[in-house]
Coordinates of C-alpha atoms in Angstrom, one line a residue:
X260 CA 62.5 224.2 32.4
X261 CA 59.3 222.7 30.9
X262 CA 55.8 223.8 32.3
X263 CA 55.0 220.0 33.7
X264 CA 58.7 220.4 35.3
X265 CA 57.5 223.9 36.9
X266 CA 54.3 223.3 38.4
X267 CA 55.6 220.7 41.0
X268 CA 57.5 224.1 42.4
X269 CA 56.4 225.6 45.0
X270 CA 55.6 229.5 45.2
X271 CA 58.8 229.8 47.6
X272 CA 60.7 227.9 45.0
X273 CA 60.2 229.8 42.3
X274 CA 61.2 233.3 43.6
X275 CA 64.2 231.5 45.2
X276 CA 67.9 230.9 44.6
X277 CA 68.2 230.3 41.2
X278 CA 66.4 233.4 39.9
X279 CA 62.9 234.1 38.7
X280 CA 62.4 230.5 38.2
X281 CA 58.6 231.4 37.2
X282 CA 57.0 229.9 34.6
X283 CA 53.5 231.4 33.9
X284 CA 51.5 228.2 34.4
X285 CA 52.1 228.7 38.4
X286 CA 50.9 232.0 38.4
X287 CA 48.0 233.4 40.4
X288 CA 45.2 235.4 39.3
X289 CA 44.9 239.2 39.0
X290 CA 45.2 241.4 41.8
X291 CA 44.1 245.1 43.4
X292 CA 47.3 246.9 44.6
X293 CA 46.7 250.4 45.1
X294 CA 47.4 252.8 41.9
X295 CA 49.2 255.3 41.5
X296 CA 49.2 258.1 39.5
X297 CA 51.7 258.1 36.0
X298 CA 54.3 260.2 35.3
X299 CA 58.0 260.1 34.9
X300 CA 61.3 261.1 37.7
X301 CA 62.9 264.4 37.3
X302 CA 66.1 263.3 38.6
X303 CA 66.4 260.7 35.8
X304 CA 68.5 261.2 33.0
X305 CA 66.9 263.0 29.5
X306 CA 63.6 261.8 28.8
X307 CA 64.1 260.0 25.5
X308 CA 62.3 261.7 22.5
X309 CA 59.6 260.1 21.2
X310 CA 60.6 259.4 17.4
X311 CA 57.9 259.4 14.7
X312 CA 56.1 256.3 13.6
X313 CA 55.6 253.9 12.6
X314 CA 57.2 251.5 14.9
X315 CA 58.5 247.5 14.6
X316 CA 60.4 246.1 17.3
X317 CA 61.2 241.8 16.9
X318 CA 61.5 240.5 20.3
X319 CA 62.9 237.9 21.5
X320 CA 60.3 235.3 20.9
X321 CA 60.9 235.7 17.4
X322 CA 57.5 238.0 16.8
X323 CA 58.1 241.5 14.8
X324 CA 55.7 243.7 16.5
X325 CA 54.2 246.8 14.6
X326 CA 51.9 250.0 15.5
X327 CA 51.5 253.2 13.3
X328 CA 53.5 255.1 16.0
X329 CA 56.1 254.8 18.6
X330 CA 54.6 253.5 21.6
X331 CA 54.2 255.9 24.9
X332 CA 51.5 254.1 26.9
X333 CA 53.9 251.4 27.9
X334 CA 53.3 249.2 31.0
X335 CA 56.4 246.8 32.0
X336 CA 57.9 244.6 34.6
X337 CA 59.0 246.8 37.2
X338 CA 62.8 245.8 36.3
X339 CA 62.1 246.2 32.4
X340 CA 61.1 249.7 33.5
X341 CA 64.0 250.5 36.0
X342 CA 66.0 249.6 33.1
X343 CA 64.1 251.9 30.6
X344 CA 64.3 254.6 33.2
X345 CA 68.1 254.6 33.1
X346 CA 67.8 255.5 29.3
X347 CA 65.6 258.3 29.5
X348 CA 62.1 256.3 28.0
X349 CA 59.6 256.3 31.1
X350 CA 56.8 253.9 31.7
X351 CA 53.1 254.7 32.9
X352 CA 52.1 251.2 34.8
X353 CA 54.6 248.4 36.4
X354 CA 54.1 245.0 37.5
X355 CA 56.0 242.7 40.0
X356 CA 58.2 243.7 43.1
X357 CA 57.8 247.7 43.2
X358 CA 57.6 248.9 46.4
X359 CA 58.2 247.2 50.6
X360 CA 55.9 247.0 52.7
X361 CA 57.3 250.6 54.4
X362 CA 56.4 251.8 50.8
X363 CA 59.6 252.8 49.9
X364 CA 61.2 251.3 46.4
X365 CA 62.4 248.0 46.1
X366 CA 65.7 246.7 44.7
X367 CA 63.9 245.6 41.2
X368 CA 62.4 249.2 40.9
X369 CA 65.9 250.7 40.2
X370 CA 65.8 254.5 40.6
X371 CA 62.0 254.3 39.6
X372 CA 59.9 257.5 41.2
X373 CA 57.9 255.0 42.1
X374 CA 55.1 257.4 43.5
X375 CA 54.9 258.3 40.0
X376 CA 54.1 255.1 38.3
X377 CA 50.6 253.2 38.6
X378 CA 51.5 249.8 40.3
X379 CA 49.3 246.8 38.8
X380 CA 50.4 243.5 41.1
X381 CA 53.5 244.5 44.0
X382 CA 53.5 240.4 44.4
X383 CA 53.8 237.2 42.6
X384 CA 50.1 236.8 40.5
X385 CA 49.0 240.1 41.2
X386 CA 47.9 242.1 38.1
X387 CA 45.0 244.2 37.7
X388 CA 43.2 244.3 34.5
X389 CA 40.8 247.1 35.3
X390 CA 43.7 249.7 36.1
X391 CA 45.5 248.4 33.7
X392 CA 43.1 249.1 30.9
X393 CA 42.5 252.3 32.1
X394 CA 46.1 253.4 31.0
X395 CA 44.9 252.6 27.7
X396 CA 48.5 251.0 27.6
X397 CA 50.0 250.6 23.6
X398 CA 53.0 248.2 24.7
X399 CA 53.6 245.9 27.3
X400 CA 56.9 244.7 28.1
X401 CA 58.3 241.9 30.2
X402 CA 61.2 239.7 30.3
X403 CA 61.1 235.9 29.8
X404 CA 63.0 232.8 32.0
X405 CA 62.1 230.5 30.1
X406 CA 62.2 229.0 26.6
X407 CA 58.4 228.8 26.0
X408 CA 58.1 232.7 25.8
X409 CA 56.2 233.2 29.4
X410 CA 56.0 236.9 29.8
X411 CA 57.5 236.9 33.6
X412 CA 55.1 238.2 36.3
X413 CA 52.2 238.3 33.4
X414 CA 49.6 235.5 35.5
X415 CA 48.9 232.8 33.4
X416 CA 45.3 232.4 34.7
X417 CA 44.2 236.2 33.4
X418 CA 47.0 236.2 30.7
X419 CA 43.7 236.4 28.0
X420 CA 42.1 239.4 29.7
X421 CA 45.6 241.0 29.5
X422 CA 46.0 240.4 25.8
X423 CA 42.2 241.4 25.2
X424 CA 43.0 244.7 26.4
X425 CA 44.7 245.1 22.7
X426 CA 47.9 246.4 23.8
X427 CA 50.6 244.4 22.1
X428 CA 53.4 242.5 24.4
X429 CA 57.2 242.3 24.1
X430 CA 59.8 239.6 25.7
X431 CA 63.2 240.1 26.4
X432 CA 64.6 236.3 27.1
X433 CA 66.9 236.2 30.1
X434 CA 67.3 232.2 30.4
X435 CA 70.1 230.4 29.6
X436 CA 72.3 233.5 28.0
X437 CA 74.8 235.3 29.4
X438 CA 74.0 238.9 30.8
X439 CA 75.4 241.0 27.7
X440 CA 72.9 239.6 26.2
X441 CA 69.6 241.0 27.5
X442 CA 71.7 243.8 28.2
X443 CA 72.3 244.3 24.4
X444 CA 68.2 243.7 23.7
X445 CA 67.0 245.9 26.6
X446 CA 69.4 248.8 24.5
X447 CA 67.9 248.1 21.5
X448 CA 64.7 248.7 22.7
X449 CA 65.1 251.4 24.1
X450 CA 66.5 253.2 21.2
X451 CA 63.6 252.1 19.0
X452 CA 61.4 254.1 22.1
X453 CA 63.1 257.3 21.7
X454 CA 66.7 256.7 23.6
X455 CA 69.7 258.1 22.8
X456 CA 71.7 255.3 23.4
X457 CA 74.8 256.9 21.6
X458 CA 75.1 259.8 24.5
X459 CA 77.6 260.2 26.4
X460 CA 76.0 259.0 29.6
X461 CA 75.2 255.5 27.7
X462 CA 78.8 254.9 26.5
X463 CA 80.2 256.1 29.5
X464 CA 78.0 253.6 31.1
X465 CA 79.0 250.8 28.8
X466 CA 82.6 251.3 28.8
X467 CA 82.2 250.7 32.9
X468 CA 80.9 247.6 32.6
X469 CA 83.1 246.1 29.9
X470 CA 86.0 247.5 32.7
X471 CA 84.3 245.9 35.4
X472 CA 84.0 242.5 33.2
X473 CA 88.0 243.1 32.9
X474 CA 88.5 243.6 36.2
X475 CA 86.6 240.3 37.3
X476 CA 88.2 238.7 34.9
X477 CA 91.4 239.8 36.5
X478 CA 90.6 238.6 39.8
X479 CA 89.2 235.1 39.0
X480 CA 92.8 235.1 37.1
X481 CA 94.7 235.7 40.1
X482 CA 92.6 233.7 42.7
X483 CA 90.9 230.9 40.4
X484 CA 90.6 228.5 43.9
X485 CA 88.8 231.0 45.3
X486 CA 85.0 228.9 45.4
X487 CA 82.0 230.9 45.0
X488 CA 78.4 229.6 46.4
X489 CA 74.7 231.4 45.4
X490 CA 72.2 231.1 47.8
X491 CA 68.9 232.5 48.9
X492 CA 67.2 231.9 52.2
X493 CA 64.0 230.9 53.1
X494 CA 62.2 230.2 56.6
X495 CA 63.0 226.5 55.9
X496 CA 64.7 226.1 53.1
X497 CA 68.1 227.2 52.2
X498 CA 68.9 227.2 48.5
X499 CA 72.0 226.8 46.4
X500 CA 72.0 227.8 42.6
X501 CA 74.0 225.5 39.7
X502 CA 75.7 228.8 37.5
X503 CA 73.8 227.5 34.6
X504 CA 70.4 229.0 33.2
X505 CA 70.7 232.1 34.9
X506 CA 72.2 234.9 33.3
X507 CA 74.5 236.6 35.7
X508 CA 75.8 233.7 37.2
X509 CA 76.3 232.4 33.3
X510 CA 78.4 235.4 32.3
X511 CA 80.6 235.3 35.8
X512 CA 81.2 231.6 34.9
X513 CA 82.7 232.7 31.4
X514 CA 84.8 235.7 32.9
X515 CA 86.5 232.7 35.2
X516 CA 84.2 232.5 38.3
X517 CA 85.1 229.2 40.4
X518 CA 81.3 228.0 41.0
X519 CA 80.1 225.7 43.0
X520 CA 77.9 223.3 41.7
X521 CA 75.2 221.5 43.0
X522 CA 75.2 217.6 41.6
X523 CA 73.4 217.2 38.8
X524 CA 70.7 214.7 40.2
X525 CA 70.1 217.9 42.6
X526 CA 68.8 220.3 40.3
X527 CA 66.9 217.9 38.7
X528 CA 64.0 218.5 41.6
X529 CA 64.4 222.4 40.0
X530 CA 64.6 222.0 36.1
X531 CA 68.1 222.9 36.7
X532 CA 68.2 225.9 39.0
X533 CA 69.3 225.3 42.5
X534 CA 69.1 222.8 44.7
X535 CA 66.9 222.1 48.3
X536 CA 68.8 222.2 51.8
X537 CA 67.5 222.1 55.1
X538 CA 69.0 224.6 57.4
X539 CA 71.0 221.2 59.1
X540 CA 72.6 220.5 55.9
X541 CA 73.3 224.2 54.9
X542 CA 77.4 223.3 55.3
X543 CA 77.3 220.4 52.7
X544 CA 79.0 222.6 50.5
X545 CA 82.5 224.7 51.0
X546 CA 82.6 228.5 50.2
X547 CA 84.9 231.3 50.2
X548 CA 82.3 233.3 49.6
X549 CA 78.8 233.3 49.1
X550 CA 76.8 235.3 47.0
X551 CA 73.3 236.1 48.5
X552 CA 70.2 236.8 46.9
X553 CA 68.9 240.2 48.1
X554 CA 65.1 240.6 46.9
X555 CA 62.6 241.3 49.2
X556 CA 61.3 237.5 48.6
X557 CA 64.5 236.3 50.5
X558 CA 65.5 236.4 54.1
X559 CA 68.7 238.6 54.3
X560 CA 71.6 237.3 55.5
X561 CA 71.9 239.6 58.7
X562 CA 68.2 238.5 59.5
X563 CA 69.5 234.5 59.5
X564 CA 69.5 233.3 62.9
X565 CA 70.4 229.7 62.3
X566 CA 73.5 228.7 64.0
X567 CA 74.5 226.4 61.0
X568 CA 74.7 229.0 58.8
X569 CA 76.9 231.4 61.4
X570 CA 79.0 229.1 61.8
X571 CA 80.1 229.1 58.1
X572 CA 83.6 229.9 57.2
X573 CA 82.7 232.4 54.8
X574 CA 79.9 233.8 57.1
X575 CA 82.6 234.0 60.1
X576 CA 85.2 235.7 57.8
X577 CA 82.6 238.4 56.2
X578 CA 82.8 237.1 53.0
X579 CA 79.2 237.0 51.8
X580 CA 77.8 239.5 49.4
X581 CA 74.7 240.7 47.8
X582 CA 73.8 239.3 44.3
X583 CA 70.1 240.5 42.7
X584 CA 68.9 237.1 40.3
X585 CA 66.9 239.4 38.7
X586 CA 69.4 241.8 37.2
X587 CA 67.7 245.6 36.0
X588 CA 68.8 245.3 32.6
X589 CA 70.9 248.5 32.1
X590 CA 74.4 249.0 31.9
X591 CA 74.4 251.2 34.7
X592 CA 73.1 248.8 37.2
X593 CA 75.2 245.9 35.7
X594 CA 77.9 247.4 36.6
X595 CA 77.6 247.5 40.6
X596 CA 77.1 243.6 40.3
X597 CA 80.3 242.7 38.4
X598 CA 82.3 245.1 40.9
X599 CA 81.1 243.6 44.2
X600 CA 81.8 240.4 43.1
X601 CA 85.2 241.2 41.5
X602 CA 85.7 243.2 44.7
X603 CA 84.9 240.1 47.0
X604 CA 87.2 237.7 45.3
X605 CA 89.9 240.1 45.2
X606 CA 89.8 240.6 49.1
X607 CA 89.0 236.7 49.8
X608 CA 91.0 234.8 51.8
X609 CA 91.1 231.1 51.6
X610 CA 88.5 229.8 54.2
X611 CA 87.3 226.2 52.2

């Protein structure tokens, strides 16, 4: 999606159903959430050891970046650093979706202690560049949805204060790959901060999700009429995602998922992500089950009171399920999302 294309979205559009469809040119300026103060969960798995220097990391923008040691100060999207949590390698600052407005942690934080992290933005264009300096931060890490290299949830308007803090950046590219991917880069990142990604908690981990991949596999096998629809819900708008771009929905698609697509003339509005339905046209498509986007940005589907939508087969039959478009980019919590679905189609019955 180009940056002309992504400024005629709206705010609503882009945290909708196709999956951080941000590019940074529509984000706002720095915010003031509330810090807190750093430090790392004791629950969480072996805190990686910090290897001696120097360091080199080549990210997936293409740029090799260097320091004379192994970077400690990091600062990160808040699901970059749920996923660097799950290997051990903490984080001292996040930014993005970290905490509902009860205060508890949001789905993007992972198993984040997030009373233990300093929070920069909790919302779309929120980043403060005071705090944020004063973690005298020596990485900043960040994943990337689109092809220009846009550090997600890094606003465009103070992006040059940011980067004049000194601390380098890093991108891991989740747009238009398939999930091992990202999974694989956010791995090999982790080991070059001090993970042991050869533990026994790591394979373990990854040997689940290649199962789970198997088992999917399996089901779309068995039931390949079984029709799949994404959607996320807004107070007007009810979105429908095309399987391309995004990279769960691409990696389902190759394990055999039964999509279904939005015409191509209706993504076009999107760059190619989802498609726009009013709430009277939100049966245009048939479903045996629908996958539903479950970020706090969404309306969840037990809080939908429109009758159109309860009176969808799928929704009458129970077959709807969670799906997160932002997936936290560890093998652990990839493996919950291949399950579910795999799970779903399995127990489906033919409603469409």
């Amino acid at each position: 999606m180009s940056n002309a294309r992504a400024t005629h979205l709206s705010r609503r559009g882009m945290l909708a159903a196709g999956g951080a469809l941000g590019l940074g040119a529509v984000l706002a300026a720095c915010g003031d959430d509330d810090a807190k103060s750093g430090g790392s969960d004791a629950d969480a798995s072996k805190a990686a050891a910090t290897p001696a220097g120097p360091w080199t990391f080549k990210d997936d923008r293409g740029e090799t970046v260097k320091a004379d040691k192994v970077p400690s100060g990091i600062v990160a999207f808040t699901g970059v650093a749920a996923a660097l949590h799950d290997y051990g390698v903490e984080v001292k600052g996040v930014f993005g979706p970290t905490t509902t407005k009860d205060g508890k942690a949001d789905v993007q934080a992972g198993d984040l202690d997030v009373t233990k992290v300093t929070v920069l933005g909790n919302e779309w264009g929120q980043f403060n560049i005071e705090k944020y300096a004063a973690l005298a931060p020596d990485l900043l890490v960040s994943t990337m949805f689109d092809s220009a290299g846009t550090l997600w949830y890094v606003p465009e308007e103070s992006k040059k204060k940011i980067l004049a803090v000194g601390a380098p950046t890093v991108g891991i590219s989740v747009f238009d790959i398939q999930l091992d991917q990202p999974l694989q880069r956010m791995l090999e990142l982790a080991k070059t901060l001090g993970a042991d990604t050869a533990s026994a908690k790591v394979t373990a981990a990854k040997k689940a999700f290649e199962d789970a991949a198997a088992r999917l596999r399996a089901a779309t096998k068995a039931k390949p009429n079984i029709k799949v629809l994404v959607g996320s819900a807004s107070q007007d708008i009810f979105y429908v995602s095309g399987s391309n771009l995004s990279v769960d929905l691409e990696y389902f698609k190759a394990l055999g998922v039964n999509f279904v697509e939005p015409s191509t003339d209706a993504l076009k509005a999107s760059g190619g992500w989802y498609e726009n339905l009013s709430w009277e046209n939100v049966d245009k498509y048939e479903a045996d089950v629908i996958m539903m986007d479950n970020r706090t940005s969404a309306i969840q589907p037990a809080d939908i009171a429109e009758a159109t939508w309860k009176q969808l087969p799928a929704v009458k039959a129970g077959q709807v399920i969670a799906r997160n478009p932002e997936p936290i980019l560890s093998y652990e919590k990839c493996v919950p999302l291949l399950t579910s679905l795999a799970e779903a189609i399995e127990n489906a019955k033919k409603v469409s």
